CSV table of C-alpha atoms in Angstrom, one decimal:
chain,number,residue,atom,x,y,z
A,1,MET,CA,-43.0,7.0,19.2
A,2,ALA,CA,-41.0,4.0,18.0
A,3,ASP,CA,-41.7,0.3,18.3
A,4,LYS,CA,-39.3,-1.4,20.6
A,5,ILE,CA,-37.6,-4.6,19.4
A,6,ASN,CA,-34.4,-6.4,20.2
A,7,PHE,CA,-32.0,-5.5,17.3
A,8,GLY,CA,-30.7,-8.7,15.8
A,9,LYS,CA,-29.9,-9.7,12.2
A,10,ARG,CA,-32.9,-11.9,11.8
A,11,THR,CA,-35.2,-9.4,13.4
A,12,ILE,CA,-34.0,-6.5,11.3
A,13,ASP,CA,-34.0,-8.5,8.1
A,14,ALA,CA,-37.7,-9.4,8.8
A,15,LEU,CA,-38.9,-5.8,9.3
A,16,PRO,CA,-41.2,-4.6,6.5
A,17,LEU,CA,-40.4,-1.6,4.3
A,18,PRO,CA,-42.7,1.4,4.7
A,19,SER,CA,-44.6,2.5,1.7
A,20,GLU,CA,-43.7,6.1,2.3
A,21,GLY,CA,-41.7,8.2,4.8
A,22,ARG,CA,-39.8,6.1,7.2
A,23,ALA,CA,-40.3,3.6,10.0
A,24,ARG,CA,-38.4,4.0,13.3
A,25,TYR,CA,-37.6,1.3,15.8
A,26,HIS,CA,-36.0,1.5,19.3
A,27,ASP,CA,-33.5,-1.2,20.5
A,28,THR,CA,-34.5,-2.8,23.7
A,29,GLY,CA,-30.8,-3.5,24.4
A,30,SER,CA,-29.6,0.1,24.2
A,31,ARG,CA,-31.4,3.1,25.5
A,32,PHE,CA,-30.4,5.6,22.8
A,33,LEU,CA,-30.1,3.3,19.8
A,34,TYR,CA,-32.7,3.5,17.1
A,35,LEU,CA,-33.1,2.2,13.5
A,36,ASP,CA,-34.7,4.0,10.6
A,37,ILE,CA,-36.0,2.1,7.6
A,38,PHE,CA,-36.9,3.8,4.3
A,39,PRO,CA,-39.0,2.6,1.3
A,40,SER,CA,-35.8,2.2,-0.7
A,41,GLY,CA,-34.6,-0.5,1.7
A,42,ARG,CA,-32.0,1.6,3.4
A,43,LYS,CA,-31.7,0.9,7.1
A,44,THR,CA,-29.8,3.4,9.3
A,45,PHE,CA,-28.7,3.2,12.9
A,46,LEU,CA,-29.2,6.4,14.9
A,47,TYR,CA,-28.1,7.7,18.3
A,48,VAL,CA,-31.1,9.7,19.6
A,49,ARG,CA,-31.0,11.7,22.8
A,50,LYS,CA,-32.6,14.8,24.3
A,51,LEU,CA,-30.0,17.4,25.1
A,52,GLU,CA,-30.5,21.0,26.2
A,53,GLY,CA,-34.3,20.6,25.8
A,54,LYS,CA,-34.0,19.4,22.2
A,55,MET,CA,-33.9,16.0,20.5
A,56,LYS,CA,-30.6,15.3,18.9
A,57,PHE,CA,-30.0,12.8,16.1
A,58,LEU,CA,-26.7,11.3,15.2
A,59,LYS,CA,-26.3,8.8,12.4
A,60,ILE,CA,-24.1,5.9,13.6
A,61,GLY,CA,-24.0,3.7,10.4
A,62,ASP,CA,-26.0,1.8,7.8
A,63,TYR,CA,-27.2,-1.8,8.2
A,64,PRO,CA,-25.8,-4.4,7.2
A,65,ASP,CA,-22.4,-2.6,6.8
A,66,MET,CA,-22.6,-2.1,10.6
A,67,THR,CA,-23.9,-5.0,12.7
A,68,PRO,CA,-26.4,-4.5,15.6
A,69,SER,CA,-23.6,-5.3,18.1
A,70,GLU,CA,-21.3,-2.7,16.5
A,71,ALA,CA,-24.1,-0.1,16.6
A,72,ARG,CA,-24.7,-0.8,20.3
A,73,ALA,CA,-21.0,-0.4,21.0
A,74,LYS,CA,-21.0,2.9,19.2
A,75,ALA,CA,-24.1,4.1,21.0
A,76,ASP,CA,-22.6,3.2,24.3
A,77,GLU,CA,-19.4,4.9,23.5
A,78,GLN,CA,-21.3,8.0,22.4
A,79,SER,CA,-23.3,8.0,25.7
A,80,ARG,CA,-20.1,7.9,27.8
A,81,ASP,CA,-18.7,10.8,25.9
A,82,VAL,CA,-21.8,12.9,26.2
A,83,SER,CA,-21.8,12.2,30.0
A,84,LYS,CA,-18.3,13.6,30.1
A,85,GLY,CA,-19.4,16.8,28.4
A,86,GLU,CA,-18.3,15.9,24.9
A,87,PRO,CA,-20.5,17.5,22.2
A,88,LEU,CA,-22.8,15.2,20.1
A,89,THR,CA,-21.0,15.1,16.8
A,90,THR,CA,-19.9,12.7,14.1
A,91,SER,CA,-16.3,13.5,14.8
A,92,LYS,CA,-13.9,15.0,17.4
A,93,ARG,CA,-12.5,16.8,14.4
A,94,ALA,CA,-15.9,18.3,13.5
A,95,GLY,CA,-15.6,20.5,10.4
A,96,LYS,CA,-12.2,19.3,9.4
A,97,THR,CA,-11.5,18.2,5.9
A,98,PHE,CA,-10.1,15.0,4.6
A,99,LEU,CA,-6.8,16.9,4.0
A,100,ASP,CA,-6.6,17.7,7.7
A,101,LEU,CA,-7.3,14.1,8.6
A,102,PHE,CA,-4.7,12.8,6.1
A,103,ASN,CA,-2.0,15.2,7.3
A,104,ASP,CA,-2.7,14.0,10.9
A,105,TYR,CA,-2.3,10.4,9.7
A,106,LEU,CA,0.9,11.3,7.7
A,107,GLU,CA,2.6,13.2,10.4
A,108,ASN,CA,1.7,11.2,13.5
A,109,TYR,CA,1.5,7.7,12.2
A,110,LEU,CA,3.7,7.4,9.0
A,111,LYS,CA,6.3,10.0,9.8
A,112,PRO,CA,9.7,8.1,10.1
A,113,GLU,CA,10.8,9.7,13.3
A,114,LYS,CA,7.6,8.8,15.1
A,115,ASN,CA,6.8,5.4,13.7
A,116,ARG,CA,9.5,3.4,11.9
A,117,LYS,CA,7.0,0.7,10.9
A,118,GLY,CA,5.2,3.3,8.7
A,119,THR,CA,8.2,4.6,6.8
A,120,ARG,CA,8.0,2.1,4.0
A,121,THR,CA,4.6,3.4,2.8
A,122,TRP,CA,5.2,7.1,3.5
A,123,PRO,CA,6.3,8.1,-0.1
A,124,GLU,CA,3.7,5.9,-1.8
A,125,ASP,CA,0.8,7.1,0.4
A,126,LEU,CA,1.7,10.7,-0.2
A,127,ARG,CA,1.8,10.1,-3.9
A,128,VAL,CA,-1.5,8.3,-4.0
A,129,PHE,CA,-3.1,11.1,-1.9
A,130,LYS,CA,-1.9,13.9,-4.2
A,131,VAL,CA,-2.4,12.2,-7.6
A,132,TYR,CA,-5.6,10.2,-7.1
A,133,LEU,CA,-7.6,11.8,-4.3
A,134,PRO,CA,-7.5,15.6,-5.0
A,135,THR,CA,-11.3,15.8,-5.2
A,136,LEU,CA,-11.5,14.8,-1.5
A,137,HIS,CA,-8.9,17.2,-0.1
A,138,LYS,CA,-11.3,20.0,0.8
A,139,MET,CA,-14.2,17.8,1.6
A,140,PRO,CA,-15.4,17.9,5.3
A,141,ILE,CA,-15.0,14.4,6.6
A,142,LYS,CA,-18.6,14.3,7.8
A,143,HIS,CA,-19.6,14.6,4.1
A,144,LEU,CA,-17.4,11.8,2.9
A,145,THR,CA,-20.0,9.1,2.6
A,146,PRO,CA,-19.8,5.5,1.4
A,147,GLN,CA,-21.6,6.4,-1.8
A,148,ILE,CA,-19.0,9.1,-2.6
A,149,VAL,CA,-16.2,6.5,-2.0
A,150,ARG,CA,-18.0,3.9,-4.2
A,151,ASN,CA,-18.4,6.5,-7.0
A,152,LEU,CA,-14.7,7.4,-6.8
A,153,HIS,CA,-13.7,3.7,-6.8
A,154,LYS,CA,-15.6,3.2,-10.1
A,155,GLN,CA,-14.3,6.4,-11.6
A,156,LEU,CA,-10.6,5.7,-10.8
A,157,ALA,CA,-11.0,2.1,-12.1
A,158,LYS,CA,-12.2,3.5,-15.4
A,159,GLU,CA,-9.6,6.2,-15.7
A,160,ARG,CA,-6.6,4.8,-13.9
A,161,GLY,CA,-7.2,1.0,-13.7
A,162,GLU,CA,-8.6,-1.3,-11.1
A,163,PHE,CA,-5.2,-1.8,-9.3
A,164,THR,CA,-4.8,1.9,-8.8
A,165,SER,CA,-8.4,2.3,-7.7
A,166,ASN,CA,-8.0,-0.3,-5.0
A,167,ARG,CA,-4.9,1.3,-3.7
A,168,ALA,CA,-6.6,4.7,-3.4
A,169,ILE,CA,-9.6,3.3,-1.6
A,170,GLU,CA,-7.3,1.4,0.8
A,171,LEU,CA,-5.5,4.6,1.7
A,172,ILE,CA,-8.8,6.3,2.5
A,173,GLY,CA,-9.7,3.3,4.7
A,174,ARG,CA,-6.3,3.4,6.5
A,175,THR,CA,-6.6,7.1,7.2
A,176,PHE,CA,-10.1,6.8,8.7
A,177,ASN,CA,-9.1,3.7,10.7
A,178,TYR,CA,-6.1,5.7,12.2
A,179,ALA,CA,-8.5,8.5,13.2
A,180,ILE,CA,-11.0,6.0,14.8
A,181,LYS,CA,-8.2,4.4,16.8
A,182,GLN,CA,-7.2,7.8,18.0
A,183,GLY,CA,-10.8,8.3,19.3
A,184,ALA,CA,-12.5,10.2,16.5
A,185,TYR,CA,-16.3,9.5,16.3
A,186,ILE,CA,-16.4,8.9,12.6
A,187,LEU,CA,-17.4,6.0,10.5
A,188,ASN,CA,-15.1,4.5,7.9
A,189,PRO,CA,-16.7,5.2,4.5
A,190,THR,CA,-14.8,2.3,2.9
A,191,THR,CA,-16.4,-0.3,5.2
A,192,GLY,CA,-18.2,-3.0,3.2
A,193,LEU,CA,-16.8,-1.8,-0.2
A,194,LYS,CA,-15.9,-4.7,-2.4
A,195,LYS,CA,-12.5,-4.1,-4.1
A,196,TYR,CA,-11.8,-5.2,-7.7
A,197,THR,CA,-10.3,-8.7,-8.1
A,198,GLU,CA,-6.6,-8.3,-9.0
A,199,LYS,CA,-4.8,-10.9,-11.1
A,200,THR,CA,-1.5,-12.1,-9.8
A,201,ARG,CA,1.3,-10.9,-12.2
A,202,ASP,CA,3.7,-13.6,-13.3
A,203,ARG,CA,5.5,-11.8,-16.2
A,204,TYR,CA,9.3,-12.4,-16.6
A,205,LEU,CA,11.8,-12.5,-19.4
A,206,ASP,CA,12.5,-15.8,-21.0
A,207,GLU,CA,15.9,-16.8,-22.6
A,208,ILE,CA,15.0,-15.2,-26.0
A,209,GLU,CA,13.7,-11.9,-24.5
A,210,ILE,CA,16.8,-11.7,-22.3
A,211,GLY,CA,19.0,-11.3,-25.4
A,212,ARG,CA,16.7,-8.5,-26.7
A,213,PHE,CA,16.8,-6.9,-23.3
A,214,PHE,CA,20.5,-6.6,-23.2
A,215,LYS,CA,20.7,-5.3,-26.8
A,216,GLY,CA,18.2,-2.6,-25.8
A,217,LEU,CA,20.3,-1.8,-22.7
A,218,GLY,CA,23.3,-1.1,-24.9
A,219,LYS,CA,21.4,1.8,-26.4
A,220,LEU,CA,21.0,3.6,-23.1
A,221,ASP,CA,23.5,5.8,-21.3
A,222,ALA,CA,26.0,4.2,-18.8
A,223,VAL,CA,24.0,5.1,-15.7
A,224,TRP,CA,20.8,3.5,-16.8
A,225,GLN,CA,22.7,0.5,-18.1
A,226,ASP,CA,24.2,0.0,-14.7
A,227,PHE,CA,20.9,0.6,-12.9
A,228,PHE,CA,18.8,-1.9,-14.8
A,229,LYS,CA,21.6,-4.5,-15.0
A,230,LEU,CA,22.0,-4.3,-11.2
A,231,ALA,CA,18.2,-4.5,-10.8
A,232,LEU,CA,18.3,-7.8,-12.7
A,233,PHE,CA,21.4,-9.3,-11.1
A,234,VAL,CA,20.5,-8.7,-7.5
A,235,GLY,CA,16.7,-9.2,-7.8
A,236,ALA,CA,16.1,-6.1,-5.6
A,237,ARG,CA,13.1,-3.9,-5.3
A,238,ARG,CA,13.4,-0.7,-7.3
A,239,ALA,CA,13.0,1.6,-4.4
A,240,ASN,CA,15.8,-0.2,-2.5
A,241,LEU,CA,18.1,0.0,-5.5
A,242,GLN,CA,17.4,3.7,-6.1
A,243,ALA,CA,18.4,4.5,-2.5
A,244,MET,CA,21.4,2.1,-2.4
A,245,LYS,CA,24.2,3.6,-0.4
A,246,TRP,CA,28.0,2.9,-0.5
A,247,GLU,CA,28.1,2.5,3.2
A,248,ASP,CA,25.8,-0.5,3.0
A,249,ILE,CA,28.0,-2.3,0.4
A,250,ASP,CA,30.8,-4.7,1.3
A,251,ILE,CA,32.5,-5.5,-1.9
A,252,GLU,CA,35.0,-7.9,-0.2
A,253,ARG,CA,32.3,-10.0,1.3
A,254,ARG,CA,30.0,-9.3,-1.7
A,255,ILE,CA,27.1,-8.3,0.5
A,256,TRP,CA,24.6,-5.4,0.3
A,257,THR,CA,22.8,-4.7,3.5
A,258,ILE,CA,19.4,-3.1,3.1
A,259,GLN,CA,18.6,-1.2,6.3
A,260,ALA,CA,15.3,-1.8,8.1
A,261,ASP,CA,13.8,1.7,7.3
A,262,GLU,CA,14.4,1.2,3.6
A,263,PHE,CA,13.1,-2.3,3.2
A,264,LYS,CA,9.5,-3.2,2.4
A,265,THR,CA,9.2,-5.6,5.3
A,266,GLY,CA,10.6,-3.2,7.9
A,267,GLU,CA,13.5,-5.5,8.6
A,268,LYS,CA,17.2,-5.4,7.8
A,269,THR,CA,18.3,-7.9,5.2
A,270,GLU,CA,21.5,-9.0,3.4
A,271,VAL,CA,21.6,-9.3,-0.4
A,272,VAL,CA,24.3,-11.5,-1.9
A,273,LEU,CA,26.2,-9.8,-4.8
A,274,SER,CA,27.3,-11.8,-7.8
A,275,ASP,CA,30.7,-11.1,-9.5
A,276,GLU,CA,28.9,-9.3,-12.3
A,277,ALA,CA,27.0,-7.1,-9.7
A,278,CYS,CA,30.3,-6.3,-8.0
A,279,GLU,CA,31.9,-5.3,-11.3
A,280,ILE,CA,29.1,-2.8,-11.9
A,281,LEU,CA,29.5,-1.4,-8.4
A,282,ILE,CA,33.3,-1.1,-8.7
A,283,ARG,CA,32.8,0.7,-12.1
A,284,ARG,CA,30.4,3.1,-10.6
A,285,LEU,CA,32.6,3.8,-7.6
A,286,GLU,CA,35.3,5.1,-9.9
A,287,TYR,CA,33.4,8.3,-10.7
A,288,SER,CA,30.8,8.5,-7.9
A,289,LYS,CA,31.4,10.9,-5.0
A,290,SER,CA,27.9,10.8,-3.6
A,291,GLU,CA,26.8,8.7,-0.7
A,292,TYR,CA,24.4,7.0,-3.1
A,293,VAL,CA,25.3,4.6,-5.8
A,294,PHE,CA,22.9,6.3,-8.2
A,295,PRO,CA,22.9,9.9,-7.2
A,296,SER,CA,20.8,12.8,-8.5
A,297,HIS,CA,20.5,16.5,-7.9
A,298,GLY,CA,17.0,16.2,-6.6
A,299,LYS,CA,15.8,16.6,-3.0
A,300,SER,CA,16.3,12.9,-2.2
A,301,GLY,CA,19.9,12.9,-3.4
A,302,HIS,CA,19.3,9.7,-5.5
A,303,ILE,CA,17.4,8.9,-8.7
A,304,VAL,CA,13.7,8.6,-8.2
A,305,GLU,CA,12.0,8.6,-11.6
A,306,VAL,CA,12.9,5.7,-14.0
A,307,LYS,CA,9.9,5.8,-16.3
A,308,ALA,CA,11.5,7.7,-19.2
A,309,ALA,CA,14.6,5.5,-19.3
A,310,TRP,CA,12.5,2.3,-18.9
A,311,LYS,CA,10.2,3.3,-21.7
A,312,THR,CA,13.1,3.9,-24.0
A,313,LEU,CA,14.6,0.5,-23.0
A,314,LEU,CA,11.4,-1.3,-23.9
A,315,GLU,CA,11.1,0.5,-27.2
A,316,LYS,CA,14.7,-0.3,-28.1
A,317,SER,CA,14.4,-3.9,-27.1
A,318,GLY,CA,10.9,-4.5,-28.6
A,319,ILE,CA,9.6,-6.0,-25.3
A,320,LYS,CA,6.0,-5.5,-24.4
A,321,ASP,CA,4.1,-5.6,-21.1
A,322,PHE,CA,7.1,-5.6,-18.9
A,323,HIS,CA,7.6,-3.6,-15.7
A,324,VAL,CA,10.7,-2.8,-13.8
A,325,HIS,CA,9.6,-5.0,-10.9
A,326,ASP,CA,9.4,-7.9,-13.4
A,327,LEU,CA,13.2,-7.9,-13.4
A,328,ARG,CA,13.1,-9.2,-9.8
A,329,ARG,CA,10.7,-11.9,-10.9
A,330,THR,CA,13.0,-12.7,-13.9
A,331,PHE,CA,15.9,-13.2,-11.6
A,332,GLY,CA,13.9,-15.6,-9.4
A,333,SER,CA,12.7,-17.6,-12.5
A,334,PHE,CA,16.3,-18.2,-13.6
A,335,GLN,CA,17.1,-19.4,-10.1
A,336,ALA,CA,14.1,-21.8,-10.3
A,337,ASN,CA,15.1,-23.1,-13.7
A,338,ALA,CA,18.5,-23.8,-12.3
A,339,GLY,CA,16.9,-26.2,-9.7
A,340,THR,CA,17.2,-23.8,-6.8
A,341,SER,CA,14.9,-24.5,-3.8
A,342,LEU,CA,12.1,-22.2,-3.1
A,343,GLN,CA,13.6,-21.5,0.4
A,344,ILE,CA,16.9,-20.3,-1.1
A,345,ILE,CA,15.1,-18.2,-3.8
A,346,GLY,CA,13.1,-16.6,-1.0
A,347,LYS,CA,16.3,-15.8,0.9
A,348,SER,CA,18.0,-14.3,-2.1
A,349,LEU,CA,15.0,-12.1,-2.9
A,350,GLY,CA,14.4,-11.1,0.7
A,351,HIS,CA,10.9,-12.5,1.0
A,352,ARG,CA,9.3,-12.5,4.5
A,353,SER,CA,6.2,-14.7,4.3
A,354,THR,CA,4.7,-15.6,7.7
A,355,ASP,CA,5.1,-19.3,6.9
A,356,ALA,CA,8.6,-19.3,5.6
A,357,THR,CA,10.4,-16.6,7.7
A,358,GLU,CA,12.0,-19.0,10.1
A,359,ILE,CA,13.3,-21.2,7.3
A,360,TYR,CA,14.7,-18.2,5.5
A,361,ALA,CA,16.4,-17.0,8.6
A,362,ARG,CA,18.2,-20.3,9.1
A,363,LEU,CA,19.6,-20.5,5.6
A,364,ALA,CA,23.3,-19.8,5.3
A,365,LEU,CA,24.6,-17.4,2.7
A,366,ALA,CA,26.8,-19.9,1.0
A,367,PRO,CA,24.1,-21.7,-0.9
A,368,VAL,CA,22.4,-18.4,-1.6
A,369,ARG,CA,25.7,-17.1,-3.2
A,370,GLU,CA,26.0,-20.3,-5.3
A,371,SER,CA,22.4,-19.8,-6.5
A,372,VAL,CA,23.0,-16.1,-7.3
A,373,GLU,CA,26.1,-17.0,-9.3
A,374,LYS,CA,24.3,-19.7,-11.3
A,375,ALA,CA,21.4,-17.4,-12.1
A,376,THR,CA,23.7,-14.6,-13.2
A,377,ALA,CA,25.7,-17.0,-15.4
A,378,ALA,CA,22.5,-18.3,-17.0
A,379,ILE,CA,21.4,-14.7,-17.7
A,380,LEU,CA,24.7,-13.8,-19.3
A,381,LYS,CA,24.7,-17.0,-21.4
A,382,ALA,CA,21.2,-16.2,-22.6
A,383,ALA,CA,22.3,-12.7,-23.5
A,384,LYS,CA,24.7,-14.3,-26.1
A,385,GLY,CA,27.5,-12.1,-25.0
A,386,ASP,CA,25.8,-8.8,-25.6
A,387,VAL,CA,26.4,-7.7,-22.0
A,388,LYS,CA,28.7,-4.7,-22.1
C-alpha cells in the first residue's frame, strides 16, 4: 500500500527520506501516478497499473527534473495509449538503439528534401554524431539515462573541450525531442543538464597582424590565397564560401546571392562584392570549369576541408589563436573602425537577429557597398602593399 498525497512541489520537498528500502506515495490527482523515494534522496515518478493480472511499473521521470504536473500529463498520456491497446513501454521504438533514433531524426527531420529548415545543420549534426557520440550508437535508448549523458558531457569536455561537449549534448537533446514530438514514450536524458558556460569570442586581426597575415598568404598556393582573401573581403561564413557557385555571382552588379538552403539563417541573402573581391573571382573564372568557385574532386564537388591550409597559413604568418571564422569578425571590425553603423555592418555580414531584421531588410545596398569598399581599402592599406 502507498500513502495518498496530492503531488506538489512543497509536498514532495517535505517528504522524509526512508532509512532503508524505499517509500512509495500515490498521487490523489492521478489514478496511476506514484512516487518512489530512496535513502539517497532520489525521487522517481512511476506509472503503476495492473495489466493481464500482473502489476506493471513504468518509470516516467525523476523529480525535480520532471515536475508533478509534467508527470501527471505523462501518466494520463500513458493511460490513453494503454486503453487503445498500446503496450506499456518506455518507447514506441522499444529495443531500438540511439543509432536508429538518430537516423530517423536525420532522414525525416533534417533531410533537405523533407525539411528545408533543417538543411543548415545536416552536415554538422552528422559529423558530431559520428565523431563525438560513437559510444552511444549501439545503446538501446531505454538504457540511455541522464547519468550516462552527464558522464559523457564531462568526458567530452575534458578530452575535446567544453564547446564541443555542449554541442554533442545538444544534439542528443534535439534527437530525443524530435522522437517525443513524433509520439515516442521516452524521456529526454538531457533534461535538466547544465551546460558549460561559453565565453563569447571576440578575436580579430588588428592592423599589425593584417600585414603578417598577407605575408603568410603569399606562401600558400594560389587557390588558398584566393579562398582566404575572399573570406576576408566578403566577411562570409566559411561553409557558404566553400559552396560558392558561379551561377549565384553577378560580377556586373557586384553581388553574390547566397541561396536559402545554403545560408545559416535559412533565408536568401545578397552579399556585396568589393572591387578586390571581384578581381579574385575574375581571376578564378579564367581557369575554373566547375559550377563551384572552389571545386574539388570530392563527393561534394567543392572544397570542404581547410584545416591543413589554415594551419600552414598561421605558422607562416606567426599568428596565434585565430580561427577561419575570425576573418568574418575582422572584416566587421574594420567596418566599425571606419565609422560604419551597426545596422550596415549587420546587413553586409548577413546577420538576422530578431531585433534588427526589419532594419537590415530596409537598408539599401548603396551604403553597404560604400562600407565594403572602405573596409577593403583599409585592409589593403594595413597590409602595406603585400597583397598579391
